[in-house]
Short mmCIF file of N, CA and C in Angstrom, two decimals:
data_model
loop_
_atom_site.label_atom_id
_atom_site.label_comp_id
_atom_site.label_asym_id
_atom_site.label_seq_id
_atom_site.Cartn_x
_atom_site.Cartn_y
_atom_site.Cartn_z
N UNK A 15 12.89 13.30 -73.85
CA UNK A 15 11.66 13.84 -74.65
C UNK A 15 10.58 12.12 -75.51
N UNK A 16 9.70 11.92 -73.70
CA UNK A 16 9.28 10.04 -74.09
C UNK A 16 7.82 10.50 -75.70
N UNK A 17 8.06 9.68 -76.15
CA UNK A 17 7.60 9.38 -77.28
C UNK A 17 5.45 8.91 -76.79
N UNK A 18 4.94 9.31 -77.00
CA UNK A 18 3.59 9.55 -77.32
C UNK A 18 3.16 7.93 -77.59
N UNK A 19 1.94 7.31 -76.55
CA UNK A 19 1.59 5.75 -76.68
C UNK A 19 0.35 6.53 -76.19
N UNK A 20 -0.38 4.87 -78.12
CA UNK A 20 -1.45 5.52 -77.70
C UNK A 20 -1.69 3.39 -78.28
N UNK A 21 -3.05 3.02 -77.15
CA UNK A 21 -3.28 1.18 -77.33
C UNK A 21 -4.32 1.53 -78.27
N UNK A 22 -4.72 -0.34 -79.10
CA UNK A 22 -5.38 0.01 -80.31
C UNK A 22 -5.28 -0.91 -79.98
N UNK A 23 -6.92 -1.88 -80.30
CA UNK A 23 -7.72 -3.07 -80.73
C UNK A 23 -6.40 -3.76 -81.56
N UNK A 24 -6.53 -5.30 -81.72
CA UNK A 24 -5.67 -5.68 -82.58
C UNK A 24 -6.60 -6.17 -83.65
N UNK A 25 -7.88 -5.96 -83.67
CA UNK A 25 -8.80 -6.24 -84.20
C UNK A 25 -9.11 -5.47 -85.46
N UNK A 26 -9.04 -3.76 -84.71
CA UNK A 26 -8.90 -2.64 -85.47
C UNK A 26 -7.61 -2.41 -86.12
N UNK A 27 -6.42 -3.27 -85.84
CA UNK A 27 -5.41 -3.52 -86.43
C UNK A 27 -5.95 -4.23 -87.93
N UNK A 28 -6.03 -5.49 -87.77
CA UNK A 28 -5.70 -6.32 -88.21
C UNK A 28 -7.02 -6.00 -89.25
N UNK A 29 -7.90 -5.24 -89.29
CA UNK A 29 -9.53 -5.13 -90.49
C UNK A 29 -7.82 -3.91 -91.40
N UNK A 30 -7.94 -2.89 -90.89
CA UNK A 30 -6.86 -1.80 -91.62
C UNK A 30 -5.43 -2.83 -92.26
N UNK A 31 -5.16 -3.90 -91.54
CA UNK A 31 -4.33 -4.51 -92.26
C UNK A 31 -4.99 -4.79 -93.62
N UNK A 32 -5.73 -5.69 -93.36
CA UNK A 32 -6.54 -6.40 -94.87
C UNK A 32 -7.16 -6.42 -95.12
N UNK A 33 -8.18 -4.43 -95.22
CA UNK A 33 -7.68 -3.35 -96.57
C UNK A 33 -6.85 -3.40 -97.53
N UNK A 34 -5.47 -3.30 -96.77
CA UNK A 34 -4.56 -2.28 -97.37
C UNK A 34 -4.64 -3.84 -98.74
N UNK A 35 -4.22 -5.07 -97.56
CA UNK A 35 -3.72 -5.97 -98.07
C UNK A 35 -4.45 -6.07 -99.44
N UNK A 36 -6.26 -6.58 -98.97
CA UNK A 36 -6.92 -6.58 -100.89
C UNK A 36 -6.52 -5.45 -101.84
N UNK A 37 -6.00 -4.28 -101.73
CA UNK A 37 -5.65 -3.63 -102.14
C UNK A 37 -4.24 -3.20 -102.94
N UNK A 38 -3.71 -4.06 -103.27
CA UNK A 38 -2.12 -4.15 -103.17
C UNK A 38 -1.21 -2.71 -103.47
N UNK A 39 -1.61 -2.60 -104.70
CA UNK A 39 -1.38 -1.41 -105.85
C UNK A 39 -2.15 -0.30 -105.57
N UNK A 40 -3.04 -0.18 -104.32
CA UNK A 40 -3.55 1.28 -104.28
C UNK A 40 -3.62 2.00 -102.74
N UNK A 41 -3.55 3.34 -103.01
CA UNK A 41 -3.29 3.57 -101.15
C UNK A 41 -4.75 3.61 -100.85
N UNK A 42 -5.24 2.64 -100.03
CA UNK A 42 -6.98 2.83 -98.48
C UNK A 42 -6.52 3.40 -98.11
N UNK A 43 -7.88 3.84 -98.02
CA UNK A 43 -7.44 4.51 -96.87
C UNK A 43 -9.03 4.68 -95.57
N UNK A 44 -9.14 6.13 -95.10
CA UNK A 44 -10.84 5.89 -93.99
C UNK A 44 -10.05 6.38 -93.21
N UNK A 45 -11.09 6.01 -91.84
CA UNK A 45 -11.29 7.12 -90.39
C UNK A 45 -11.34 6.24 -89.16
N UNK A 46 -10.93 6.19 -88.35
CA UNK A 46 -11.26 5.20 -86.90
C UNK A 46 -12.08 6.15 -86.20
N UNK A 47 -13.06 5.87 -84.91
CA UNK A 47 -14.34 6.97 -84.49
C UNK A 47 -13.32 5.77 -83.61
N UNK A 48 -13.99 6.41 -82.12
CA UNK A 48 -13.78 6.61 -81.02
C UNK A 48 -15.05 6.57 -80.26
N UNK A 49 -14.95 6.27 -78.81
CA UNK A 49 -16.10 6.22 -78.34
C UNK A 49 -15.21 6.43 -76.69
N UNK A 50 -16.21 6.21 -75.57
CA UNK A 50 -15.78 6.97 -74.26
C UNK A 50 -14.97 5.07 -74.66
N UNK A 51 -14.00 5.15 -73.20
CA UNK A 51 -13.63 3.75 -73.02
C UNK A 51 -13.03 3.53 -74.47
N UNK A 52 -12.66 3.92 -75.34
CA UNK A 52 -12.01 3.89 -76.48
C UNK A 52 -12.62 2.70 -77.02
N UNK A 53 -13.57 2.34 -76.67
CA UNK A 53 -13.87 1.03 -78.27
C UNK A 53 -13.78 2.61 -79.41
N UNK A 54 -13.28 1.47 -80.04
CA UNK A 54 -12.43 2.07 -81.91
C UNK A 54 -13.37 1.22 -83.14
N UNK A 55 -14.12 1.81 -83.87
CA UNK A 55 -15.09 1.76 -85.24
C UNK A 55 -13.46 1.97 -86.02
N UNK A 56 -14.03 1.08 -87.07
CA UNK A 56 -12.46 1.22 -88.98
C UNK A 56 -14.14 1.79 -89.39
N UNK A 57 -13.62 2.19 -90.12
CA UNK A 57 -14.84 3.90 -91.36
C UNK A 57 -14.27 3.89 -92.41
N UNK A 58 -14.12 2.44 -93.45
CA UNK A 58 -13.78 3.27 -95.14
C UNK A 58 -14.30 4.04 -95.59
N UNK A 59 -13.72 4.55 -96.51
CA UNK A 59 -13.16 5.18 -97.14
C UNK A 59 -12.64 5.45 -98.82
N UNK A 60 -13.75 5.46 -99.78
CA UNK A 60 -13.22 5.20 -101.08
C UNK A 60 -11.94 6.50 -101.02
N UNK A 61 -10.92 5.82 -102.13
CA UNK A 61 -9.84 6.42 -102.27
C UNK A 61 -10.19 7.10 -104.00
N UNK A 62 -10.67 8.28 -103.77
CA UNK A 62 -10.59 9.09 -104.89
C UNK A 62 -9.69 9.86 -105.60
N UNK A 63 -8.81 9.32 -105.22
CA UNK A 63 -6.98 10.44 -106.21
C UNK A 63 -7.49 10.23 -107.42
N UNK A 64 -6.24 11.32 -108.49
CA UNK A 64 -6.58 10.42 -109.55
C UNK A 64 -5.79 9.60 -109.70
N UNK A 65 -3.76 9.56 -108.72
CA UNK A 65 -3.16 8.65 -109.27
C UNK A 65 -3.44 7.89 -107.78
N UNK A 66 -4.49 7.19 -107.55
CA UNK A 66 -4.39 6.34 -105.73
C UNK A 66 -3.39 4.98 -106.02
N UNK A 67 -2.38 4.68 -106.84
CA UNK A 67 -1.27 4.26 -106.44
C UNK A 67 0.01 4.80 -105.67
N UNK A 68 -0.26 5.80 -105.57
CA UNK A 68 0.64 7.11 -104.91
C UNK A 68 0.17 7.33 -103.86
N UNK A 69 -0.92 7.33 -103.85
CA UNK A 69 -1.51 9.25 -103.43
C UNK A 69 -2.84 8.90 -102.25
N UNK A 70 -3.24 9.17 -101.56
CA UNK A 70 -5.40 9.24 -101.19
C UNK A 70 -6.07 10.52 -101.08
N UNK A 71 -7.20 10.48 -101.19
CA UNK A 71 -8.24 11.45 -101.09
C UNK A 71 -9.26 10.72 -100.23
N UNK A 72 -9.57 11.23 -99.29
CA UNK A 72 -10.44 10.53 -99.36
C UNK A 72 -12.12 10.80 -99.62
N UNK A 73 -13.26 10.22 -100.45
CA UNK A 73 -14.42 10.32 -101.17
C UNK A 73 -15.24 11.28 -100.07
N UNK A 74 -14.72 12.11 -100.62
CA UNK A 74 -16.16 13.79 -99.96
C UNK A 74 -17.03 13.20 -99.13
N UNK A 75 -18.01 11.83 -100.29
CA UNK A 75 -19.43 11.10 -99.43
C UNK A 75 -18.98 10.60 -98.15
N UNK A 76 -18.10 9.66 -98.43
CA UNK A 76 -18.07 8.67 -97.71
C UNK A 76 -17.38 9.65 -96.68
N UNK A 77 -16.56 10.80 -96.22
CA UNK A 77 -16.46 11.06 -95.50
C UNK A 77 -17.16 11.44 -94.46
N UNK A 78 -18.36 12.51 -95.25
CA UNK A 78 -19.59 12.55 -94.57
C UNK A 78 -20.22 12.00 -93.87
N UNK A 79 -20.48 10.57 -94.50
CA UNK A 79 -21.08 9.51 -94.17
C UNK A 79 -20.19 9.19 -92.67
N UNK A 80 -18.84 8.53 -92.73
CA UNK A 80 -18.53 8.34 -91.53
C UNK A 80 -18.53 9.02 -90.64
N UNK A 81 -18.44 9.95 -91.14
CA UNK A 81 -18.25 11.16 -89.80
C UNK A 81 -19.62 11.76 -88.67
N UNK A 82 -20.68 11.13 -90.07
CA UNK A 82 -22.42 11.30 -89.23
C UNK A 82 -22.23 9.82 -88.68
N UNK A 83 -21.83 9.03 -89.12
CA UNK A 83 -22.02 7.50 -88.40
C UNK A 83 -21.24 7.22 -87.35
N UNK A 84 -20.43 8.54 -87.02
CA UNK A 84 -19.84 9.08 -85.69
C UNK A 84 -20.10 9.39 -84.52
N UNK A 85 -21.07 10.28 -84.85
CA UNK A 85 -21.88 11.10 -84.19
C UNK A 85 -23.16 10.21 -83.59
N UNK A 86 -23.62 9.61 -84.92
CA UNK A 86 -24.65 8.78 -84.42
C UNK A 86 -24.38 7.81 -83.30
N UNK A 87 -23.42 7.25 -83.06
CA UNK A 87 -22.84 6.24 -82.37
C UNK A 87 -21.87 6.94 -81.29
N UNK A 88 -21.81 8.67 -81.62
CA UNK A 88 -21.83 8.67 -79.96
C UNK A 88 -19.60 9.02 -80.17
N UNK A 89 -19.67 8.91 -81.22
CA UNK A 89 -17.89 8.32 -81.40
C UNK A 89 -17.41 10.07 -81.82
N UNK A 90 -15.86 10.09 -81.37
CA UNK A 90 -15.48 11.29 -82.36
C UNK A 90 -14.46 10.87 -83.59
N UNK A 91 -13.33 12.04 -84.11
CA UNK A 91 -13.26 10.82 -85.06
C UNK A 91 -11.24 10.69 -84.06
N UNK A 92 -10.96 9.64 -84.55
CA UNK A 92 -9.80 9.37 -83.08
C UNK A 92 -8.51 9.44 -84.52
N UNK A 93 -8.47 8.73 -85.92
CA UNK A 93 -7.76 8.34 -86.51
C UNK A 93 -8.12 8.72 -87.76
N UNK A 94 -7.31 8.58 -89.07
CA UNK A 94 -7.25 8.65 -90.14
C UNK A 94 -6.23 7.02 -90.45
N UNK A 95 -6.43 6.23 -91.66
CA UNK A 95 -5.58 5.70 -92.14
C UNK A 95 -5.65 5.91 -93.07
N UNK A 96 -4.90 5.13 -93.75
CA UNK A 96 -3.84 4.64 -95.29
C UNK A 96 -2.29 3.78 -95.30
N UNK A 97 -2.61 3.66 -96.28
CA UNK A 97 -2.15 2.78 -96.76
C UNK A 97 -0.51 2.79 -97.89
N UNK A 98 0.69 2.80 -97.86
CA UNK A 98 1.99 3.60 -98.33
C UNK A 98 2.20 1.60 -99.90
N UNK A 99 1.58 1.39 -101.07
CA UNK A 99 2.20 0.22 -101.35
C UNK A 99 2.84 -0.05 -101.79
N UNK A 100 3.99 0.80 -101.64
CA UNK A 100 5.48 1.06 -102.06
C UNK A 100 6.15 1.37 -101.18
N UNK A 101 5.57 2.65 -100.14
CA UNK A 101 6.89 3.50 -99.54
C UNK A 101 6.27 3.06 -98.17
N UNK A 102 7.14 3.42 -97.40
CA UNK A 102 8.11 3.02 -96.29
C UNK A 102 6.44 4.09 -94.83
N UNK A 103 6.18 3.59 -94.07
CA UNK A 103 5.17 3.11 -93.46
C UNK A 103 5.56 5.01 -92.75
N UNK A 104 5.46 5.94 -93.50
CA UNK A 104 5.54 7.00 -92.29
C UNK A 104 5.61 7.90 -93.38
N UNK A 105 5.17 9.19 -93.41
CA UNK A 105 4.26 10.51 -93.56
C UNK A 105 5.09 10.81 -95.21
N UNK A 106 4.31 11.35 -96.15
CA UNK A 106 4.83 11.53 -97.07
C UNK A 106 4.76 13.20 -97.89
N UNK A 107 5.67 14.20 -98.38
CA UNK A 107 5.68 14.61 -98.55
C UNK A 107 3.78 15.25 -99.38
N UNK A 108 3.37 14.33 -99.66
CA UNK A 108 2.07 14.88 -100.04
C UNK A 108 1.11 14.57 -98.31
N UNK A 109 1.21 13.91 -97.91
CA UNK A 109 0.76 13.38 -96.57
C UNK A 109 0.28 14.35 -95.91
N UNK A 110 1.61 14.93 -95.43
CA UNK A 110 2.14 16.37 -94.85
C UNK A 110 1.64 17.73 -95.37
N UNK A 111 1.95 17.41 -96.93
CA UNK A 111 0.73 19.09 -96.92
C UNK A 111 0.12 19.51 -97.21
N UNK A 112 -0.69 17.50 -97.34
CA UNK A 112 -2.49 17.95 -97.62
C UNK A 112 -3.44 17.19 -95.86
N UNK A 113 -2.15 16.93 -94.79
CA UNK A 113 -3.12 17.26 -93.43
C UNK A 113 -4.44 17.36 -93.04
N UNK A 114 -5.18 16.71 -92.32
CA UNK A 114 -6.00 17.49 -91.59
C UNK A 114 -6.43 17.04 -90.78
N UNK A 115 -7.06 17.32 -89.59
CA UNK A 115 -7.71 17.43 -88.46
C UNK A 115 -5.87 16.97 -87.55
N UNK A 116 -5.64 18.01 -87.10
CA UNK A 116 -4.42 17.71 -86.39
C UNK A 116 -4.62 16.91 -85.20
N UNK A 117 -6.17 17.11 -84.84
CA UNK A 117 -6.20 16.52 -83.13
C UNK A 117 -6.12 14.50 -83.76
N UNK A 118 -5.97 14.10 -85.16
CA UNK A 118 -6.94 12.55 -84.88
C UNK A 118 -4.78 12.37 -85.55
N UNK A 119 -5.08 11.78 -84.96
CA UNK A 119 -3.51 10.29 -85.59
C UNK A 119 -3.75 10.19 -86.86
N UNK A 120 -2.29 9.53 -87.19
CA UNK A 120 -2.43 9.52 -88.49
C UNK A 120 -1.78 7.27 -88.73
N UNK A 121 -2.76 6.64 -89.28
CA UNK A 121 -1.84 5.38 -88.90
C UNK A 121 -1.32 5.27 -90.19
N UNK A 122 -0.79 5.16 -90.67
CA UNK A 122 0.22 4.58 -91.92
C UNK A 122 0.53 3.33 -92.24
N UNK A 123 0.13 2.50 -93.15
CA UNK A 123 -0.01 0.96 -93.49
C UNK A 123 1.63 0.72 -94.57
N UNK A 124 2.63 0.23 -94.41
CA UNK A 124 3.55 -0.09 -95.76
C UNK A 124 3.06 -1.53 -96.01
N UNK A 125 3.62 -1.35 -97.55
CA UNK A 125 3.07 -2.79 -97.56
C UNK A 125 4.24 -3.43 -98.67
N UNK A 126 5.26 -2.07 -98.93
CA UNK A 126 5.97 -2.55 -99.10
C UNK A 126 7.77 -2.28 -98.58
N UNK A 127 8.12 -3.18 -97.33
CA UNK A 127 8.58 -3.92 -96.29
C UNK A 127 9.13 -5.99 -96.42
N UNK A 128 8.58 -6.19 -98.05
CA UNK A 128 9.53 -6.85 -98.09
C UNK A 128 8.25 -8.26 -97.38
N UNK A 129 7.31 -7.92 -97.98
CA UNK A 129 6.38 -8.95 -97.34
C UNK A 129 5.74 -8.71 -96.12
N UNK A 130 6.86 -7.97 -95.13
CA UNK A 130 6.46 -8.00 -94.24
C UNK A 130 5.05 -6.54 -93.90
N UNK A 131 3.68 -6.34 -93.05
CA UNK A 131 2.89 -5.77 -93.38
C UNK A 131 3.61 -4.59 -91.88
N UNK A 132 3.56 -3.13 -92.49
CA UNK A 132 4.35 -1.98 -90.65
C UNK A 132 3.35 -1.59 -90.37
N UNK A 133 2.66 -1.24 -89.58
CA UNK A 133 2.35 0.27 -89.76
C UNK A 133 2.90 0.78 -87.68
N UNK A 134 2.80 1.95 -88.65
CA UNK A 134 3.33 2.38 -87.41
C UNK A 134 2.43 4.01 -87.69
N UNK A 135 2.32 5.57 -86.05
CA UNK A 135 1.56 6.45 -85.89
C UNK A 135 2.41 7.83 -86.08
N UNK A 136 1.37 8.89 -86.35
CA UNK A 136 1.92 10.22 -86.02
C UNK A 136 0.79 11.09 -85.61
N UNK A 137 1.48 11.85 -85.05
CA UNK A 137 0.22 12.96 -85.21
C UNK A 137 0.98 14.38 -86.24
N UNK A 138 -0.20 14.74 -86.93
CA UNK A 138 0.53 15.87 -87.73
C UNK A 138 -0.05 16.81 -87.42
N UNK A 139 1.03 17.94 -87.08
CA UNK A 139 0.28 19.43 -86.59
C UNK A 139 0.48 19.77 -88.06
N UNK A 140 0.07 21.42 -86.71
CA UNK A 140 0.76 22.24 -87.45
C UNK A 140 2.17 23.15 -87.76
N UNK A 141 3.33 21.59 -86.91
CA UNK A 141 4.64 21.87 -88.16
C UNK A 141 5.21 20.94 -88.81
N UNK A 142 5.81 21.63 -89.43
CA UNK A 142 5.59 20.06 -90.82
C UNK A 142 6.84 19.01 -90.03
N UNK A 143 6.62 19.50 -88.84
CA UNK A 143 7.52 17.54 -88.19
C UNK A 143 6.64 16.57 -87.75
N UNK A 144 6.31 15.52 -88.67
CA UNK A 144 5.55 15.22 -88.02
C UNK A 144 5.50 14.62 -86.55
N UNK A 145 5.37 13.65 -85.36
CA UNK A 145 5.34 13.38 -83.69
C UNK A 145 5.20 11.57 -83.96
N UNK A 146 6.67 11.33 -83.89
CA UNK A 146 5.46 9.72 -84.49
C UNK A 146 5.30 9.18 -82.70
N UNK A 147 3.54 8.48 -82.67
CA UNK A 147 3.44 7.42 -82.02
C UNK A 147 3.58 6.05 -81.33
N UNK A 148 3.87 5.63 -80.76
CA UNK A 148 4.15 4.28 -80.24
C UNK A 148 3.25 3.40 -79.84
N UNK A 149 2.53 2.40 -81.39
CA UNK A 149 1.46 2.04 -80.74
C UNK A 149 1.71 0.57 -81.04
N UNK A 150 0.38 0.51 -79.50
CA UNK A 150 0.19 -0.72 -78.07
C UNK A 150 -0.72 -1.77 -78.87
N UNK A 151 0.05 -2.44 -79.00
CA UNK A 151 -2.13 -2.98 -78.97
C UNK A 151 -2.62 -4.01 -77.63
N UNK A 152 -3.92 -3.29 -77.90
CA UNK A 152 -4.57 -4.30 -76.87
C UNK A 152 -5.02 -5.37 -77.42
N UNK A 153 -5.18 -6.26 -76.35
CA UNK A 153 -5.51 -7.28 -76.44
C UNK A 153 -7.45 -7.67 -76.53
N UNK A 154 -8.34 -8.82 -77.46
CA UNK A 154 -9.19 -8.88 -77.93
C UNK A 154 -10.30 -8.55 -76.80
#
Protein backbone atom coordinates (compact mmCIF):
# COMPACT_ATOMS: atom_id res chain seq x y z
CA UNK A 1 0.00 0.00 0.00
CA UNK A 2 1.42 3.41 -0.98
CA UNK A 3 1.55 6.23 1.51
CA UNK A 4 -0.75 9.20 0.94
CA UNK A 5 1.11 12.35 -0.08
CA UNK A 6 0.26 15.96 0.64
CA UNK A 7 1.84 19.04 -0.91
CA UNK A 8 2.25 21.94 1.51
CA UNK A 9 3.72 25.35 0.69
CA UNK A 10 7.14 25.98 2.22
CA UNK A 11 5.95 29.34 3.59
CA UNK A 12 3.18 27.61 5.59
CA UNK A 13 5.59 25.03 7.00
CA UNK A 14 8.03 27.81 7.93
CA UNK A 15 5.27 29.76 9.67
CA UNK A 16 4.25 26.74 11.79
CA UNK A 17 7.89 25.97 12.62
CA UNK A 18 8.48 29.59 13.70
CA UNK A 19 5.43 29.44 15.98
CA UNK A 20 6.79 26.27 17.60
CA UNK A 21 10.26 27.81 18.03
CA UNK A 22 8.77 30.95 19.60
CA UNK A 23 7.27 28.90 22.47
CA UNK A 24 9.62 25.92 22.87
CA UNK A 25 8.45 25.13 26.41
CA UNK A 26 4.79 24.62 25.48
CA UNK A 27 2.76 23.03 22.73
CA UNK A 28 1.56 25.55 20.17
CA UNK A 29 -1.51 24.76 18.12
CA UNK A 30 -3.82 26.01 15.43
CA UNK A 31 -5.67 25.29 12.23
CA UNK A 32 -4.85 25.43 8.54
CA UNK A 33 -7.48 26.49 6.04
CA UNK A 34 -7.34 25.72 2.33
CA UNK A 35 -9.25 27.12 -0.60
CA UNK A 36 -9.63 25.89 -4.14
CA UNK A 37 -6.27 25.40 -5.77
CA UNK A 38 -4.81 24.49 -2.36
CA UNK A 39 -4.03 28.06 -1.29
CA UNK A 40 -3.39 27.55 2.43
CA UNK A 41 -3.47 29.86 5.44
CA UNK A 42 -2.30 29.33 9.02
CA UNK A 43 -4.59 30.22 11.93
CA UNK A 44 -2.73 30.05 15.26
CA UNK A 45 -5.06 29.33 18.18
CA UNK A 46 -4.09 29.71 21.85
CA UNK A 47 -3.39 26.51 23.78
CA UNK A 48 -5.60 26.47 26.90
CA UNK A 49 -4.61 23.00 28.19
CA UNK A 50 -3.96 22.73 31.92
CA UNK A 51 -0.49 21.34 31.17
CA UNK A 52 0.50 23.06 27.89
CA UNK A 53 4.04 21.70 28.14
CA UNK A 54 2.75 18.22 27.26
CA UNK A 55 -0.74 18.61 25.77
CA UNK A 56 -2.74 20.95 23.61
CA UNK A 57 -6.33 22.10 23.75
CA UNK A 58 -7.51 24.65 21.21
CA UNK A 59 -9.08 27.71 22.84
CA UNK A 60 -12.80 27.34 21.96
CA UNK A 61 -13.25 31.02 21.06
CA UNK A 62 -10.04 31.04 19.02
CA UNK A 63 -11.14 27.90 17.20
CA UNK A 64 -14.57 29.34 16.38
CA UNK A 65 -12.98 32.60 15.21
CA UNK A 66 -10.53 30.71 12.97
CA UNK A 67 -13.31 28.55 11.46
CA UNK A 68 -15.42 31.67 10.86
CA UNK A 69 -12.49 33.43 9.14
CA UNK A 70 -11.97 30.35 6.95
CA UNK A 71 -15.64 30.30 5.97
CA UNK A 72 -15.56 34.03 5.13
CA UNK A 73 -12.52 33.47 2.89
CA UNK A 74 -14.05 30.47 1.13
CA UNK A 75 -11.65 28.05 2.83
CA UNK A 76 -12.25 24.71 4.49
CA UNK A 77 -10.44 23.12 7.41
CA UNK A 78 -7.42 21.36 5.92
CA UNK A 79 -5.24 20.58 8.95
CA UNK A 80 -4.81 20.86 12.68
CA UNK A 81 -1.27 21.52 13.86
CA UNK A 82 0.50 21.34 17.19
CA UNK A 83 4.00 20.95 18.54
CA UNK A 84 5.71 18.52 20.88
CA UNK A 85 8.40 20.38 22.86
CA UNK A 86 10.26 17.23 23.94
CA UNK A 87 8.53 14.30 22.24
CA UNK A 88 8.78 12.87 18.73
CA UNK A 89 6.59 14.13 15.90
CA UNK A 90 4.12 11.25 16.22
CA UNK A 91 0.63 11.28 17.75
CA UNK A 92 0.69 10.83 21.52
CA UNK A 93 -1.95 8.74 23.30
CA UNK A 94 -3.72 12.02 24.23
CA UNK A 95 -3.55 13.18 20.59
CA UNK A 96 -5.28 9.95 19.53
CA UNK A 97 -7.85 10.05 22.32
CA UNK A 98 -8.95 13.63 21.75
CA UNK A 99 -8.58 13.85 17.96
CA UNK A 100 -11.46 15.56 16.22
CA UNK A 101 -12.17 16.27 12.57
CA UNK A 102 -11.09 12.92 11.06
CA UNK A 103 -11.03 14.46 7.57
CA UNK A 104 -8.33 16.95 8.61
CA UNK A 105 -4.63 16.28 8.37
CA UNK A 106 -2.81 16.43 11.72
CA UNK A 107 0.56 18.16 11.49
CA UNK A 108 2.92 17.56 14.41
CA UNK A 109 6.16 19.46 14.96
CA UNK A 110 8.85 18.06 17.24
CA UNK A 111 11.37 20.34 18.90
CA UNK A 112 13.01 17.45 20.77
CA UNK A 113 15.12 16.04 17.96
CA UNK A 114 18.62 17.25 18.90
CA UNK A 115 18.23 20.76 17.54
CA UNK A 116 16.55 19.72 14.30
CA UNK A 117 12.90 20.62 13.82
CA UNK A 118 10.78 17.80 12.45
CA UNK A 119 7.26 17.99 11.03
CA UNK A 120 5.16 14.95 10.14
CA UNK A 121 1.57 14.55 9.00
CA UNK A 122 -1.03 11.98 10.04
CA UNK A 123 -4.62 11.02 9.37
CA UNK A 124 -6.25 10.21 12.69
CA UNK A 125 -9.61 8.63 12.04
CA UNK A 126 -11.98 6.49 14.04
CA UNK A 127 -9.47 3.66 14.28
CA UNK A 128 -6.78 3.89 16.93
CA UNK A 129 -4.05 3.60 14.29
CA UNK A 130 -2.91 6.87 12.75
CA UNK A 131 -1.81 6.76 9.11
CA UNK A 132 1.25 8.78 8.22
CA UNK A 133 1.01 11.13 5.24
CA UNK A 134 4.15 12.03 3.32
CA UNK A 135 4.61 15.80 3.33
CA UNK A 136 5.98 17.31 0.12
CA UNK A 137 7.16 20.92 -0.12
CA UNK A 138 5.56 23.11 -2.74
CA UNK A 139 7.62 25.90 -4.22
CA UNK A 140 6.78 29.43 -3.10
